[in-house]
Coordinates of N, CA and C in Angstrom, one line a residue:
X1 N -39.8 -18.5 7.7 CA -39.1 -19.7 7.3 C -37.8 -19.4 6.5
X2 N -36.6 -19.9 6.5 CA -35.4 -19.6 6.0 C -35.0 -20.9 5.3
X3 N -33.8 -20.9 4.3 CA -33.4 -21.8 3.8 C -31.8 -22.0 4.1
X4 N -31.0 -23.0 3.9 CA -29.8 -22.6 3.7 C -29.6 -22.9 2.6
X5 N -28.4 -22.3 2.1 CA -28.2 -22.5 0.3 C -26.5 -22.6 0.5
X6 N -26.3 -24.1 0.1 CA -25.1 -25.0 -0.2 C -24.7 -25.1 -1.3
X7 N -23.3 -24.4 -2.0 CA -22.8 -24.8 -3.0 C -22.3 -25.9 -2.8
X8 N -22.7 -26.8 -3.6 CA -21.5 -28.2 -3.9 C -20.4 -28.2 -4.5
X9 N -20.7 -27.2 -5.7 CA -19.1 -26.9 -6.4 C -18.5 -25.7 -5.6
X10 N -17.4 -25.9 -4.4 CA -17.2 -25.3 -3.3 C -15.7 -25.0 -4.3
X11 N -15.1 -23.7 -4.2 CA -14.1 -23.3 -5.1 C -13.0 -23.7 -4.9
X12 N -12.5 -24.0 -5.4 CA -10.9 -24.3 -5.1 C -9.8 -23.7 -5.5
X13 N -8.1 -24.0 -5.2 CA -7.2 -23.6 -4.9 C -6.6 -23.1 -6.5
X14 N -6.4 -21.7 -6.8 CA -6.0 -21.4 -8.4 C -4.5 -21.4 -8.4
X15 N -4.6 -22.8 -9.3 CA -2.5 -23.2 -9.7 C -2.2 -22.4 -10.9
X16 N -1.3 -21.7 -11.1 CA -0.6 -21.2 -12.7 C 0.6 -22.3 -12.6
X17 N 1.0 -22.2 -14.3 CA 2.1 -22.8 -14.5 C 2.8 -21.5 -15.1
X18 N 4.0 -20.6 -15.4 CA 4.5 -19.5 -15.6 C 5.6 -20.1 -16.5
X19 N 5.8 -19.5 -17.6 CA 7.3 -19.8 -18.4 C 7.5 -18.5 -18.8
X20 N 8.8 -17.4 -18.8 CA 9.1 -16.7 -19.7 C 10.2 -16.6 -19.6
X21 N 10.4 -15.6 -20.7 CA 12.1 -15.2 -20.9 C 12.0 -14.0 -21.9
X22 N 13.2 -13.6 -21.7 CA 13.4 -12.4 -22.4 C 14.9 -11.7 -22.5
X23 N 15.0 -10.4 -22.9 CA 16.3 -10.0 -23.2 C 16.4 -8.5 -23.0
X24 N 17.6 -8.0 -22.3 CA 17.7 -6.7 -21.8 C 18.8 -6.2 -22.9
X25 N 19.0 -4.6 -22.9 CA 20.4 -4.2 -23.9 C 19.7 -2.5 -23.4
X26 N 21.2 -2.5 -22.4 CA 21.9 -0.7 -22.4 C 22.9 -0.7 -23.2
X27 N 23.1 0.3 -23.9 CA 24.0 0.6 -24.8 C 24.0 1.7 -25.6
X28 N 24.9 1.3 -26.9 CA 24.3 2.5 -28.6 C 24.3 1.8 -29.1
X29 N 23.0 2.7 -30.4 CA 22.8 2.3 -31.4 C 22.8 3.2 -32.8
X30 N 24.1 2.8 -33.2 CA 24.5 3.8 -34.1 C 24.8 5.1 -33.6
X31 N 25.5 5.0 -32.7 CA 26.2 6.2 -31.6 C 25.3 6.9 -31.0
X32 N 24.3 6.6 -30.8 CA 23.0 7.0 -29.9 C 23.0 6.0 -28.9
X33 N 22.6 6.6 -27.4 CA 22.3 5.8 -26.5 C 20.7 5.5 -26.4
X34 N 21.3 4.2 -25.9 CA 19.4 3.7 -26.2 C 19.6 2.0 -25.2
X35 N 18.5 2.1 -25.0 CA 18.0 0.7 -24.1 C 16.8 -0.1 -24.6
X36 N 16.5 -1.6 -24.4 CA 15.4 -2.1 -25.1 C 15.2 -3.6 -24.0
X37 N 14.4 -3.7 -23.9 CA 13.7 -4.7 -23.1 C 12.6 -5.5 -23.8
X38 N 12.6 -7.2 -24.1 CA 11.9 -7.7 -25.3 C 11.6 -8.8 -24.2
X39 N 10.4 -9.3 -23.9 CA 9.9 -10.9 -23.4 C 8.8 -11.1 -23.0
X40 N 8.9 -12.2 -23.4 CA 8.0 -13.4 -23.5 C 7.3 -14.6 -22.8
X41 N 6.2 -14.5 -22.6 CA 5.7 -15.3 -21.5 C 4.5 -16.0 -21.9
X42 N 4.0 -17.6 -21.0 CA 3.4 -18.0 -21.7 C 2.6 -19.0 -20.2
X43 N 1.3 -18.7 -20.0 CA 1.0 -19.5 -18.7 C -0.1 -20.2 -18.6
X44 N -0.2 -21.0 -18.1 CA -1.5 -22.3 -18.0 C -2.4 -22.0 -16.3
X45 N -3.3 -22.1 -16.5 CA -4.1 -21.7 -15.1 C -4.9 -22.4 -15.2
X46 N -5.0 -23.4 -14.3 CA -6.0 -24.5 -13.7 C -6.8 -23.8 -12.5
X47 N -8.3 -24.1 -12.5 CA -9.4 -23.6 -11.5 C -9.1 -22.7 -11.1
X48 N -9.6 -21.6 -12.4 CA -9.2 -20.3 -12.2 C -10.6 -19.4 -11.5
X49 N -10.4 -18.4 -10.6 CA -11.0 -18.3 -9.8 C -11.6 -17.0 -10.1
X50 N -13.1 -17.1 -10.7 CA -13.8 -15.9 -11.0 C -15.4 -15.4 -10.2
X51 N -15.8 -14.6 -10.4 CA -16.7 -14.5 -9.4 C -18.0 -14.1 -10.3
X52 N -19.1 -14.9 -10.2 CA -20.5 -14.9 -10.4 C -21.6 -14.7 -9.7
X53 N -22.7 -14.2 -10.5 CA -23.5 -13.4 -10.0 C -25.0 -14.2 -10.1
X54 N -25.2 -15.5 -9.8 CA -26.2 -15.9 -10.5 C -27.2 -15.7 -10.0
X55 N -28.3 -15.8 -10.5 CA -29.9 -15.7 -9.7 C -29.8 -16.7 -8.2
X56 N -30.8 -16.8 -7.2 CA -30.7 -17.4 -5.7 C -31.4 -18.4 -6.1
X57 N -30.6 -19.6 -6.4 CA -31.5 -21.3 -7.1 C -32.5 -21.6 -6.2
X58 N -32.5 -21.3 -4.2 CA -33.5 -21.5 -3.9 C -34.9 -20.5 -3.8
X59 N -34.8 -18.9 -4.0 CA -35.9 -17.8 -4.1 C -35.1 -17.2 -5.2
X60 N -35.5 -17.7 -6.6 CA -35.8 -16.2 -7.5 C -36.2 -15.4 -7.3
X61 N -37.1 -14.9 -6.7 CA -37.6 -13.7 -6.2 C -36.9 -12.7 -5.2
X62 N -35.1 -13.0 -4.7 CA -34.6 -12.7 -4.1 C -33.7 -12.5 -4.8
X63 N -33.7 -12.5 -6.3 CA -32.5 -12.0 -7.1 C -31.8 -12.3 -7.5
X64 N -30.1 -11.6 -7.4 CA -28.7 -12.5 -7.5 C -27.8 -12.5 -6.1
X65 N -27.2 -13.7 -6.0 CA -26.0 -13.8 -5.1 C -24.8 -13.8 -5.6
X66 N -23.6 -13.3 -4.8 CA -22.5 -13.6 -5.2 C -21.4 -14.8 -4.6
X67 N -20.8 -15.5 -5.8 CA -20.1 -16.3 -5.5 C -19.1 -16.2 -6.0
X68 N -18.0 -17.6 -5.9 CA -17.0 -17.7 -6.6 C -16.2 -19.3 -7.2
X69 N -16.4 -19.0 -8.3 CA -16.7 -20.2 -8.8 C -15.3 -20.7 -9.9
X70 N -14.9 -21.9 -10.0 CA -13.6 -22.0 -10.7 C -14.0 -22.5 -12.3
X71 N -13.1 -22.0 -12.8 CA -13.2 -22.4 -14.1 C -11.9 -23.0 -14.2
X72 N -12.2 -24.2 -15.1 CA -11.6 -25.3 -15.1 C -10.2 -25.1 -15.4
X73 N -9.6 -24.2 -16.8 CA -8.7 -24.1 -17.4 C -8.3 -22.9 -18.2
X74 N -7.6 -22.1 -18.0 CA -7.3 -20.7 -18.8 C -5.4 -20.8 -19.2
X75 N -5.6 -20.4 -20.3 CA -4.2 -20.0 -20.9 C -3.9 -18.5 -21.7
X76 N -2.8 -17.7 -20.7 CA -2.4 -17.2 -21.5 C -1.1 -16.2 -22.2
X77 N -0.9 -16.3 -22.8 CA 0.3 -16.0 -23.4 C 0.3 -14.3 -24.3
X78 N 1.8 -14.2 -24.5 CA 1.8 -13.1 -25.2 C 3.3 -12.5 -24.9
X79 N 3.5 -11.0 -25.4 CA 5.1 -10.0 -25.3 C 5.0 -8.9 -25.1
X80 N 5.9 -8.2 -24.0 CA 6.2 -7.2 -24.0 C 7.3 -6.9 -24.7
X81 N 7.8 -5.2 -25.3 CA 8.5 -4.8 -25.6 C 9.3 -3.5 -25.4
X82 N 10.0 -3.1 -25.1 CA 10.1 -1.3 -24.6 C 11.8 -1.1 -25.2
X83 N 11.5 0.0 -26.2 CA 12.4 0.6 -26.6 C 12.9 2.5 -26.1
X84 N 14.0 2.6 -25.6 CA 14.2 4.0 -25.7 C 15.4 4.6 -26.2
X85 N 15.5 5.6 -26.7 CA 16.7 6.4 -27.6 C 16.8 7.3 -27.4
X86 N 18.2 7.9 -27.5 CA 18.2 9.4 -27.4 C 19.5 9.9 -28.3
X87 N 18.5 10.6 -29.6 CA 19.3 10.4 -31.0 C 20.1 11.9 -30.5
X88 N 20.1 12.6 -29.5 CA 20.6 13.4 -29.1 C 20.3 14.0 -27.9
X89 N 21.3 15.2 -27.6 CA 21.7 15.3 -25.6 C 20.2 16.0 -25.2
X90 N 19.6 16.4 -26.1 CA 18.3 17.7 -25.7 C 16.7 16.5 -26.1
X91 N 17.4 15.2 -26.6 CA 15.8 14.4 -26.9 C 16.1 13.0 -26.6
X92 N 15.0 12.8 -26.1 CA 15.2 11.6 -25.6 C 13.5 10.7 -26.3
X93 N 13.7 9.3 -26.8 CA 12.4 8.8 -27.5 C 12.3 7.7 -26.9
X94 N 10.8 7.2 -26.7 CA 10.7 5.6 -25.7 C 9.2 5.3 -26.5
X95 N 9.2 4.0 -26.6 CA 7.8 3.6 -27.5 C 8.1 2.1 -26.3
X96 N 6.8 1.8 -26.1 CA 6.3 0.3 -25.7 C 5.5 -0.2 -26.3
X97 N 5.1 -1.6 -26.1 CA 3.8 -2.3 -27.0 C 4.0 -3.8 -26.3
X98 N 2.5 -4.1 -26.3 CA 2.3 -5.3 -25.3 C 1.2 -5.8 -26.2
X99 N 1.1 -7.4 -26.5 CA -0.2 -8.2 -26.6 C -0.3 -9.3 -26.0
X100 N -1.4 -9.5 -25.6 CA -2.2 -10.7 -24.7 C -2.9 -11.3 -25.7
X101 N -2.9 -12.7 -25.6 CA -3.7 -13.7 -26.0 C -4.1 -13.9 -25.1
X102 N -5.7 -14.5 -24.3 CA -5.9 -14.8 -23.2 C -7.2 -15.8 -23.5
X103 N -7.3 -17.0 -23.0 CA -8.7 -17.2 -23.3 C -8.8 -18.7 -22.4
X104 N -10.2 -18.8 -21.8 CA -10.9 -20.3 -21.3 C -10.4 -21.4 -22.0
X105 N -9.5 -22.2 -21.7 CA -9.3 -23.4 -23.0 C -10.5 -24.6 -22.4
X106 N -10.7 -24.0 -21.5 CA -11.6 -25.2 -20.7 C -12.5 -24.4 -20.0
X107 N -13.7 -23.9 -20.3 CA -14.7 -23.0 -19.8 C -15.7 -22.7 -19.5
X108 N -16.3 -24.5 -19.1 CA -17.6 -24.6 -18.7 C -17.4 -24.7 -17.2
X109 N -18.0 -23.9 -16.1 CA -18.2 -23.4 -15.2 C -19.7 -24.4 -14.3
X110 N -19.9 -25.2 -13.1 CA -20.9 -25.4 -12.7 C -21.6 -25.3 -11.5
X111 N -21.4 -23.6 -11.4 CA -22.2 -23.2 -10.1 C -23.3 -24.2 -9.7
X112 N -23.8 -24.4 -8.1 CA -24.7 -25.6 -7.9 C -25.1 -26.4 -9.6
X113 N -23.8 -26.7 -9.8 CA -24.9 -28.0 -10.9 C -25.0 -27.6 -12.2
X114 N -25.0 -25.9 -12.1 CA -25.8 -25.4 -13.5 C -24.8 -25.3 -14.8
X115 N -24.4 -26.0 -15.5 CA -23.2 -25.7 -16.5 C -23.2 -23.9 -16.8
X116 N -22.5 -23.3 -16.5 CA -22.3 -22.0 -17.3 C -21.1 -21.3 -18.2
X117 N -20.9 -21.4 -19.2 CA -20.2 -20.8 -20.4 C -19.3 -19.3 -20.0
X118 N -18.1 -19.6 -19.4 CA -17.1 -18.5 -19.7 C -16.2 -18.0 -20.6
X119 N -16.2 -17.0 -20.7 CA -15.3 -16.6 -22.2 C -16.3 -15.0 -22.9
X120 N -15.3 -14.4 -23.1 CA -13.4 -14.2 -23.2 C -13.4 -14.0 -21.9
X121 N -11.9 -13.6 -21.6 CA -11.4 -13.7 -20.7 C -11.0 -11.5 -20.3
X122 N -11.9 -11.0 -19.0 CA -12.8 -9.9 -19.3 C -11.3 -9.1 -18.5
X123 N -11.4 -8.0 -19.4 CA -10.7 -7.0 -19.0 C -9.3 -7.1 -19.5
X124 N -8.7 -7.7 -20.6 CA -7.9 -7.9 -21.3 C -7.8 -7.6 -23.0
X125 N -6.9 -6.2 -23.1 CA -7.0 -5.6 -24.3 C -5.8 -6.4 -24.8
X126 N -6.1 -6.9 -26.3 CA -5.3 -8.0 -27.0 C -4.2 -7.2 -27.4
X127 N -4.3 -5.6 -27.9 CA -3.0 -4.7 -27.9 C -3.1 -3.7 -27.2
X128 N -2.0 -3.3 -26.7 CA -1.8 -2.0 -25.6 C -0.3 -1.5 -26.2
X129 N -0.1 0.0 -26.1 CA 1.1 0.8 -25.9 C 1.0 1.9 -25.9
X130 N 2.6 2.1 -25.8 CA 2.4 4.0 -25.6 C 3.8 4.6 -26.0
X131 N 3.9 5.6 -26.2 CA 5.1 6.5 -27.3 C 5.0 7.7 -25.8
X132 N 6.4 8.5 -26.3 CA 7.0 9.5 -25.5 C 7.8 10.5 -26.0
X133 N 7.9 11.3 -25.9 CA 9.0 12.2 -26.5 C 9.6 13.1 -25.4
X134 N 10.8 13.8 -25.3 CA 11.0 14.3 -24.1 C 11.9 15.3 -24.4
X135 N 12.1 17.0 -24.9 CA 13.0 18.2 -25.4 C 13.3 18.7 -24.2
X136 N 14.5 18.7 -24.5 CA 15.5 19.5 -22.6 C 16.1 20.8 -23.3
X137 N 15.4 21.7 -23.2 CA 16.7 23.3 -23.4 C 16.8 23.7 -22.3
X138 N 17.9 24.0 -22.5 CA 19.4 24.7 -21.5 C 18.6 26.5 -21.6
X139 N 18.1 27.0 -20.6 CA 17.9 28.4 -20.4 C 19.2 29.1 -19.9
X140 N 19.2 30.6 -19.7 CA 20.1 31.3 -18.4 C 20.5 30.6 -17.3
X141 N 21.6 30.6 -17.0 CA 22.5 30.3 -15.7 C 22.2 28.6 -15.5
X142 N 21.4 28.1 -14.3 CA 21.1 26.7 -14.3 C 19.6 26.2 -14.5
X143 N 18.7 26.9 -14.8 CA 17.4 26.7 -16.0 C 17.3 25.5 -16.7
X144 N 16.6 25.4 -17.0 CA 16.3 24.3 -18.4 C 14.7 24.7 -18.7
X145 N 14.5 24.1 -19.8 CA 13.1 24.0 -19.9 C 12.8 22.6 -20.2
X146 N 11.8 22.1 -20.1 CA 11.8 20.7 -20.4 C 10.2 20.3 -20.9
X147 N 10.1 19.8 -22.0 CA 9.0 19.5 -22.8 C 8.3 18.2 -23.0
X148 N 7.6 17.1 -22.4 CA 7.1 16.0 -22.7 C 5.6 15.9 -23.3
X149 N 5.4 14.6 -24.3 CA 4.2 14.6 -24.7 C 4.2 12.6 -25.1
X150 N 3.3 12.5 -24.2 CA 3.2 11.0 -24.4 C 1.8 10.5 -24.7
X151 N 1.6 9.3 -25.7 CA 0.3 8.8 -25.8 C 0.2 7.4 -25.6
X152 N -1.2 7.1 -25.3 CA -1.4 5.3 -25.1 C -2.7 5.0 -25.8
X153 N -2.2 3.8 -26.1 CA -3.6 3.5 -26.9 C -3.6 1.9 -26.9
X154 N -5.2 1.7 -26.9 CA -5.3 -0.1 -26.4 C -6.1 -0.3 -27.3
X155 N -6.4 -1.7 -27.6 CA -7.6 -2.2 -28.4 C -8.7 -2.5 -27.3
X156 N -10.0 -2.8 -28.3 CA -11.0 -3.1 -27.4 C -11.1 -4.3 -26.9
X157 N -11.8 -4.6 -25.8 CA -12.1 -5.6 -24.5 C -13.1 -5.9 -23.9
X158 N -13.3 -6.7 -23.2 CA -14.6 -7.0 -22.7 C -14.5 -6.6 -21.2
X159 N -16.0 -6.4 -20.7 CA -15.7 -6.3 -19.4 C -16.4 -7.7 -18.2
X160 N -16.9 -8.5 -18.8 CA -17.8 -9.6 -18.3 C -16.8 -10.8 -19.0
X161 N -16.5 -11.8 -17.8 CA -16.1 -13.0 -18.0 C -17.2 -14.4 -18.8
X162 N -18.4 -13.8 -18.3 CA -19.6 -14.4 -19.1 C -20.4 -14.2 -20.3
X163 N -19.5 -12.8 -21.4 CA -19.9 -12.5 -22.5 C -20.7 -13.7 -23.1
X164 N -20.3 -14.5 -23.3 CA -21.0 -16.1 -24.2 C -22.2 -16.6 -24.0
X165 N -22.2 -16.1 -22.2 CA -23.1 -16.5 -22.1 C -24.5 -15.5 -21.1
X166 N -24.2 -15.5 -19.9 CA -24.7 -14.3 -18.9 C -25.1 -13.4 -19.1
X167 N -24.1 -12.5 -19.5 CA -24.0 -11.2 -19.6 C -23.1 -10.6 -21.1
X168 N -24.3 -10.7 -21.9 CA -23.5 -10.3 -23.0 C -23.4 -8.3 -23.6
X169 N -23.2 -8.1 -24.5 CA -23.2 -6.6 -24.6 C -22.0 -5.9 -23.4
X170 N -21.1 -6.4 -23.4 CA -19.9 -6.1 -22.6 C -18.5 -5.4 -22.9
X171 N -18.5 -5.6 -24.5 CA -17.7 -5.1 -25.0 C -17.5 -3.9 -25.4
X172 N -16.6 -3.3 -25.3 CA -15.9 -1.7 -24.9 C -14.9 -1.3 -26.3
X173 N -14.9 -0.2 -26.8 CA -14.5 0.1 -28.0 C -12.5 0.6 -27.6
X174 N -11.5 0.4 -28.2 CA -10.4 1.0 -28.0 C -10.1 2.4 -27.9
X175 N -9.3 3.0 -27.8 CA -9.0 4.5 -27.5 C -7.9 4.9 -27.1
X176 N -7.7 6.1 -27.5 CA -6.3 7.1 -27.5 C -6.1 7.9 -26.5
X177 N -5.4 8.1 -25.6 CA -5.3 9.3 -25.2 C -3.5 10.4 -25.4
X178 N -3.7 11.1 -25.1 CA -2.5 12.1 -24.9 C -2.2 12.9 -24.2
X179 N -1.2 12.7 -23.4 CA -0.9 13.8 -22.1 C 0.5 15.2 -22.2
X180 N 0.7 16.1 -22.2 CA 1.4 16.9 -22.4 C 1.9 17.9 -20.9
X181 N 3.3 18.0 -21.2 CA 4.1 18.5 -19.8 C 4.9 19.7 -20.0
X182 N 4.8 20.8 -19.6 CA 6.2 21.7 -19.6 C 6.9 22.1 -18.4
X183 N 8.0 21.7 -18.0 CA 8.6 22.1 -16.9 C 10.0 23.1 -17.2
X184 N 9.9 24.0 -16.0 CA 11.2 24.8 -15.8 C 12.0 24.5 -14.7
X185 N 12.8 24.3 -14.8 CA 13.6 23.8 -13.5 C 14.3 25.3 -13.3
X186 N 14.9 25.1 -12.1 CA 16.0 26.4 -11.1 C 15.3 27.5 -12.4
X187 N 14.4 27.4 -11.7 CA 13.6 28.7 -12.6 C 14.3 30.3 -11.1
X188 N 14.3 31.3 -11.6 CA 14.9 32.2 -11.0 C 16.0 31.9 -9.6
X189 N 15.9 30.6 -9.0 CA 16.7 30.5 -8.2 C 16.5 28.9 -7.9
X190 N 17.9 28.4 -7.6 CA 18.5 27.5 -7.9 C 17.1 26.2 -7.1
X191 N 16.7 25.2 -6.8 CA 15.3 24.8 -6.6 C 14.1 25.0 -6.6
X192 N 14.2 26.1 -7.5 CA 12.0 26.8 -7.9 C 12.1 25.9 -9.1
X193 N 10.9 25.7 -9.3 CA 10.5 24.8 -10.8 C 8.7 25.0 -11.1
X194 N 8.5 25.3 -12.3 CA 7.2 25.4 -12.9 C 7.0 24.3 -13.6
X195 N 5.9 24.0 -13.3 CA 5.4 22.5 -14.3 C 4.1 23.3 -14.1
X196 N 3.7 23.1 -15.7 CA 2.1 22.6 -16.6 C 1.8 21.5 -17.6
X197 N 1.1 21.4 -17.2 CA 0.0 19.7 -17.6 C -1.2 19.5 -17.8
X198 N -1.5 19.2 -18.8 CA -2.2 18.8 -19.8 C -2.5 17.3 -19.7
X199 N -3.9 16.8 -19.2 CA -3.7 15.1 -19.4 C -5.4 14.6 -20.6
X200 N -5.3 14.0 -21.3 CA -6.4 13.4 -21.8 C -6.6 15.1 -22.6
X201 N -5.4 15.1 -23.0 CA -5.7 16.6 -24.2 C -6.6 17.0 -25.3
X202 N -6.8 16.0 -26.0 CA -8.0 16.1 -26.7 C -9.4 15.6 -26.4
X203 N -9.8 15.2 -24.8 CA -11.0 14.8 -24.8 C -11.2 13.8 -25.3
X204 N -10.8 12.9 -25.5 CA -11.0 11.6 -25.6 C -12.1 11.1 -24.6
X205 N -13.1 10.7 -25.2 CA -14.5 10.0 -24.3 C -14.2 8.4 -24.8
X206 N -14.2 7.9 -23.3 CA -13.4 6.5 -23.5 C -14.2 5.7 -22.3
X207 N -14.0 4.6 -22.2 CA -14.2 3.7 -20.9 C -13.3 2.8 -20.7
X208 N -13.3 2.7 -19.2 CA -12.0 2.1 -18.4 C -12.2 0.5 -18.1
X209 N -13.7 0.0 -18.1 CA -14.2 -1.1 -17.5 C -15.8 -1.0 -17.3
X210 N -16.1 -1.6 -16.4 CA -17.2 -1.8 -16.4 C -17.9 -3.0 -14.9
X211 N -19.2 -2.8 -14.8 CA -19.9 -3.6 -13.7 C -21.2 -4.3 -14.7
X212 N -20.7 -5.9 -14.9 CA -21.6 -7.0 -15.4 C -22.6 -7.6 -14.9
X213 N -24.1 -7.1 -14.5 CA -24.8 -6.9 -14.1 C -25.8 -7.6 -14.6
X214 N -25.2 -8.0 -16.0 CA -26.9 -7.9 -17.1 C -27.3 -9.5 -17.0
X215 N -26.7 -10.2 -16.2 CA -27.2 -11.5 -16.1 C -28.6 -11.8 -14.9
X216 N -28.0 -10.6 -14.1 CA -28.9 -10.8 -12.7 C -29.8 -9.5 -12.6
X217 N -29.6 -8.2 -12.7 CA -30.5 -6.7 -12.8 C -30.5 -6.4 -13.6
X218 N -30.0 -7.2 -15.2 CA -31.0 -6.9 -16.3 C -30.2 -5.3 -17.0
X219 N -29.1 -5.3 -16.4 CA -28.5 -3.9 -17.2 C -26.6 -3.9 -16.7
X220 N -25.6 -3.4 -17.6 CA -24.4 -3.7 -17.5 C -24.3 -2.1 -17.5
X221 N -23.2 -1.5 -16.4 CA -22.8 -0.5 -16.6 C -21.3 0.1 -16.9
X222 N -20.9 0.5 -17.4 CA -19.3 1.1 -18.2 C -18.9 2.1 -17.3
X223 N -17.4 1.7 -17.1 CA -16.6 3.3 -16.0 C -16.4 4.0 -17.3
X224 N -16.5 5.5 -16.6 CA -16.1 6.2 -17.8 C -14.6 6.9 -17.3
X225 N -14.0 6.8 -18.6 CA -12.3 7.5 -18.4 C -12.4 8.7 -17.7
X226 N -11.1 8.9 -17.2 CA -10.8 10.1 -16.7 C -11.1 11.6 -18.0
X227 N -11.9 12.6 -18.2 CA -11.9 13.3 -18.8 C -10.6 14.4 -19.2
X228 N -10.6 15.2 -19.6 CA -9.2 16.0 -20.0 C -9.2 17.2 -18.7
X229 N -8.3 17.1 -18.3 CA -7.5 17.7 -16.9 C -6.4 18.7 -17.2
X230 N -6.1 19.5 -17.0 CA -5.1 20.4 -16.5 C -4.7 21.0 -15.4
X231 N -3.4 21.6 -15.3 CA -3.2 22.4 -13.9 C -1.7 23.1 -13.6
X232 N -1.5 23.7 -13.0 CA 0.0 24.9 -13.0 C 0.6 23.8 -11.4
X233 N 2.2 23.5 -11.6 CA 2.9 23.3 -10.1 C 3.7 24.2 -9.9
X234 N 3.7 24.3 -9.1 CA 5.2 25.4 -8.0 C 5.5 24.6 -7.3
X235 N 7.2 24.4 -7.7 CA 8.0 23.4 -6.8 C 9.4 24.1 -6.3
X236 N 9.5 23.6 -5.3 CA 10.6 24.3 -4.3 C 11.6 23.2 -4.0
X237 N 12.9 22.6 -3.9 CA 13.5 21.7 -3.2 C 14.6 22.1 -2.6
X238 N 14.8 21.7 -1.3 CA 15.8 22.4 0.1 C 16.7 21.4 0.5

């Protein structure tokens, strides 16, 4: 004997409203060339469209299904920024930085009927950025050497849209990483080039996300970051 299983609250169409603005500048600054990019955005999202995992309302005993279900109202806002410099011909410096406000302003959810409680709003770090540095020496004949070392770092986040309620224990700690580069260009002849790389240099044990689980099989599981990597290139161009 079989059933059919009918959502009533059948999902609907996700509208944003979008406002931003912002401000560009190539140029110098204090006889240094340098560029900076600054804006601001701010957006409204009606029946916003997320996907839940609830138990089978007609056989519990058959688990969870997946649906997709709207939540009434989400706003959110926040800025980017990116600066770069180059206080001289052999260095060049770039820093960015971003924060999100994000959250349910309206976030009661009613899969068949059942009120359910959304919030926060998953997979959104409130701060994010990253720094750069970049040393160019001039070797023999047409050579260079070229030196980069860049880091990023975010605050923590959730990985379940149902923390509040569902699926709680979702939240993920912030973290650092740092990546390191050395290249040689027209190394012995005019297109050979050596690059080594270094990424996640100090081992940083982090997590990237995660699968919110713990409403319906009782357990949430975490990606884990890319571990620390290395490796040698040989590059040729004709």
């Amino acid at each position: 004997m079989s059933a059919t299983l009918t959502n009533t609250d059948k999902f609907r169409a996700e509208v944003a409203q979008d406002f931003e603005g912002g401000v560009k500048f190539n140029g110098a600054i204090g006889g240094m060339r340098a560029r900076a990019n600054v804006s601001a955005y701010t957006m409204q999202v009606k029946n916003v469209q997320r996907a839940l995992f609830p138990t089978n309302p007609v056989n519990p005993a058959l688990g969870s299904i997946a649906i997709t279900v709207n939540v009434p109202e989400a706003r959110i806002k926040g800025f980017e920024a990116e600066l770069g410099i180059s206080p001289a011909s052999w260095l060049d410096l770039g820093i960015t930085v971003a924060h999100t406000d994000a959250e349910f302003t309206k976030n009661i959810a009613r899969p068949f009927g059942v009120p359910t409680a959304f919030g926060p709003v998953a997979d959104v770090p409130r701060w994010s950025g990253s720094a750069y540095a970049v040393v160019t020496v001039p070797l023999d004949g047409d050579a260079n050497l070229r030196v980069r070392g860049d880091v990023y770092s975010q605050s923590s986040f959730f990985f379940s849209n149902t923390e509040i309620s569902l699926t709680p224990g979702t939240k993920l700690p912030g973290y650092t990483t740092a990546n390191f580069r050395v290249d040689v260009d027209n190394l012995f002849a005019s297109g050979l080039g050596l690059g080594v790389w270094i990424r996640n240099a100090f081992n940083e044990r982090y997590f990237v996300g995660g699968l919110p689980l713990g409403g319906s099989l009782g357990i949430n599981s975490a990606n884990v970051g890319r571990p620390q990597m290395y490796g040698v290139e040989l590059r040729a161009t004709f």
